[in-house]
Amino acid sequence: MSSAPNVTCASSDGVAWLASAGTHPRSTLALWRERPDAPVVLPCGTVFDVVSAPAVFGRRMLDRLWGDGAGSGPVAVFRGRTLFFAAPGTAQRLPSLLGWEEWGSQRAQEVPPLLCHGTGDAVTVPPLAGDDAGADSPGGARWLVAPDTRHPWLPGPEVMLWAAVRAARAAVRISIFPPADQDAKVYDVSRRR
């Protein structure tokens, strides 16, 4: 079983890719040159969308992506949530796929909600440096999988759905059978001839 790469610092190509999401990429790059420890808010919808999951469930999704699937694009942790950088359009399509999978049904009530950030939304991107000193503090931001190329592979809505469903199945046993009727009479028919 593979695990997510231990890449907590963004490469120069990864930094260029992140900056390209902003309305003023050169200004973003200049800010990061001055303060590589500064988190930055970037818009979603053109270069990437972001799927946000509660931290523990997000980690389960990440484990599924790397252990049983194709891997992931960049992944960060911010304020108790795991942020998956996904292909543009994922934020629009994923909620309907989750609904189709009966995500909101009574059976899946234990599964935490996923937040999808796309066009018109923005997310806080962790500092570029891999210093984990403030990562566990409230509001701490850090990379689990930092961007390391100008054209990272970003999972689409189907891949994110796959990871979420598998993480949910691993987290809670969801039965397709209704609970047994407690007042029902049960007969042992195994000894019948």
PDB file of N, CA and C in Angstrom, residues 28 31-32 34-41 124-129 141 143:
ATOM      1  N   THR A  28       1.830  38.150  -6.051  1.00  0.00           N
ATOM      2  CA  THR A  28       1.815  37.011  -5.139  1.00  0.00           C
ATOM      3  C   THR A  28       3.218  36.432  -5.002  1.00  0.00           C
ATOM      4  N   LEU A  31       5.320  38.719  -2.841  1.00  0.00           N
ATOM      5  CA  LEU A  31       4.977  38.560  -1.426  1.00  0.00           C
ATOM      6  C   LEU A  31       5.647  37.303  -0.867  1.00  0.00           C
ATOM      7  N   TRP A  32       5.578  36.221  -1.617  1.00  0.00           N
ATOM      8  CA  TRP A  32       6.181  34.976  -1.143  1.00  0.00           C
ATOM      9  C   TRP A  32       7.704  35.041  -1.082  1.00  0.00           C
ATOM     10  N   GLU A  34       9.359  37.725  -0.229  1.00  0.00           N
ATOM     11  CA  GLU A  34       9.610  38.484   1.003  1.00  0.00           C
ATOM     12  C   GLU A  34       9.259  37.676   2.251  1.00  0.00           C
ATOM     13  N   ARG A  35       8.123  36.973   2.184  1.00  0.00           N
ATOM     14  CA  ARG A  35       7.616  36.258   3.361  1.00  0.00           C
ATOM     15  C   ARG A  35       7.145  34.856   2.984  1.00  0.00           C
ATOM     16  N   PRO A  36       8.067  33.905   2.835  1.00  0.00           N
ATOM     17  CA  PRO A  36       7.655  32.547   2.463  1.00  0.00           C
ATOM     18  C   PRO A  36       6.840  31.846   3.550  1.00  0.00           C
ATOM     19  N   ASP A  37       6.814  32.448   4.743  1.00  0.00           N
ATOM     20  CA  ASP A  37       6.043  31.867   5.842  1.00  0.00           C
ATOM     21  C   ASP A  37       4.629  32.427   5.933  1.00  0.00           C
ATOM     22  N   ALA A  38       4.228  33.241   4.930  1.00  0.00           N
ATOM     23  CA  ALA A  38       2.906  33.874   4.961  1.00  0.00           C
ATOM     24  C   ALA A  38       1.881  33.045   4.188  1.00  0.00           C
ATOM     25  N   PRO A  39       0.737  32.729   4.826  1.00  0.00           N
ATOM     26  CA  PRO A  39      -0.341  32.112   4.061  1.00  0.00           C
ATOM     27  C   PRO A  39      -0.958  33.174   3.147  1.00  0.00           C
ATOM     28  N   VAL A  40      -1.521  32.739   2.030  1.00  0.00           N
ATOM     29  CA  VAL A  40      -2.098  33.657   1.051  1.00  0.00           C
ATOM     30  C   VAL A  40      -3.476  33.141   0.647  1.00  0.00           C
ATOM     31  N   VAL A  41      -4.400  34.049   0.392  1.00  0.00           N
ATOM     32  CA  VAL A  41      -5.727  33.676  -0.078  1.00  0.00           C
ATOM     33  C   VAL A  41      -5.717  33.731  -1.605  1.00  0.00           C
ATOM     34  N   THR A 124      -7.488  29.771   1.696  1.00  0.00           N
ATOM     35  CA  THR A 124      -6.193  30.152   2.243  1.00  0.00           C
ATOM     36  C   THR A 124      -5.197  29.050   1.924  1.00  0.00           C
ATOM     37  N   VAL A 125      -4.114  29.433   1.280  1.00  0.00           N
ATOM     38  CA  VAL A 125      -3.055  28.509   0.906  1.00  0.00           C
ATOM     39  C   VAL A 125      -1.974  28.595   1.982  1.00  0.00           C
ATOM     40  N   PRO A 126      -1.490  27.442   2.467  1.00  0.00           N
ATOM     41  CA  PRO A 126      -0.470  27.455   3.521  1.00  0.00           C
ATOM     42  C   PRO A 126       0.815  28.149   3.082  1.00  0.00           C
ATOM     43  N   PRO A 127       1.647  28.489   4.041  1.00  0.00           N
ATOM     44  CA  PRO A 127       2.958  29.046   3.706  1.00  0.00           C
ATOM     45  C   PRO A 127       3.749  28.067   2.836  1.00  0.00           C
ATOM     46  N   LEU A 128       4.671  28.591   2.076  1.00  0.00           N
ATOM     47  CA  LEU A 128       5.458  27.755   1.171  1.00  0.00           C
ATOM     48  C   LEU A 128       6.505  26.935   1.904  1.00  0.00           C
ATOM     49  N   ALA A 129       7.029  27.482   2.987  1.00  0.00           N
ATOM     50  CA  ALA A 129       8.069  26.795   3.749  1.00  0.00           C
ATOM     51  C   ALA A 129       7.473  25.607   4.477  1.00  0.00           C
ATOM     52  N   ALA A 141      -1.735  26.301   9.276  1.00  0.00           N
ATOM     53  CA  ALA A 141      -1.864  25.790   7.910  1.00  0.00           C
ATOM     54  C   ALA A 141      -0.541  25.137   7.513  1.00  0.00           C
ATOM     55  N   TRP A 143       1.206  22.076   4.423  1.00  0.00           N
ATOM     56  CA  TRP A 143       1.028  21.169   3.292  1.00  0.00           C
ATOM     57  C   TRP A 143       1.187  19.725   3.744  1.00  0.00           C
TER      58      TRP A 143
END
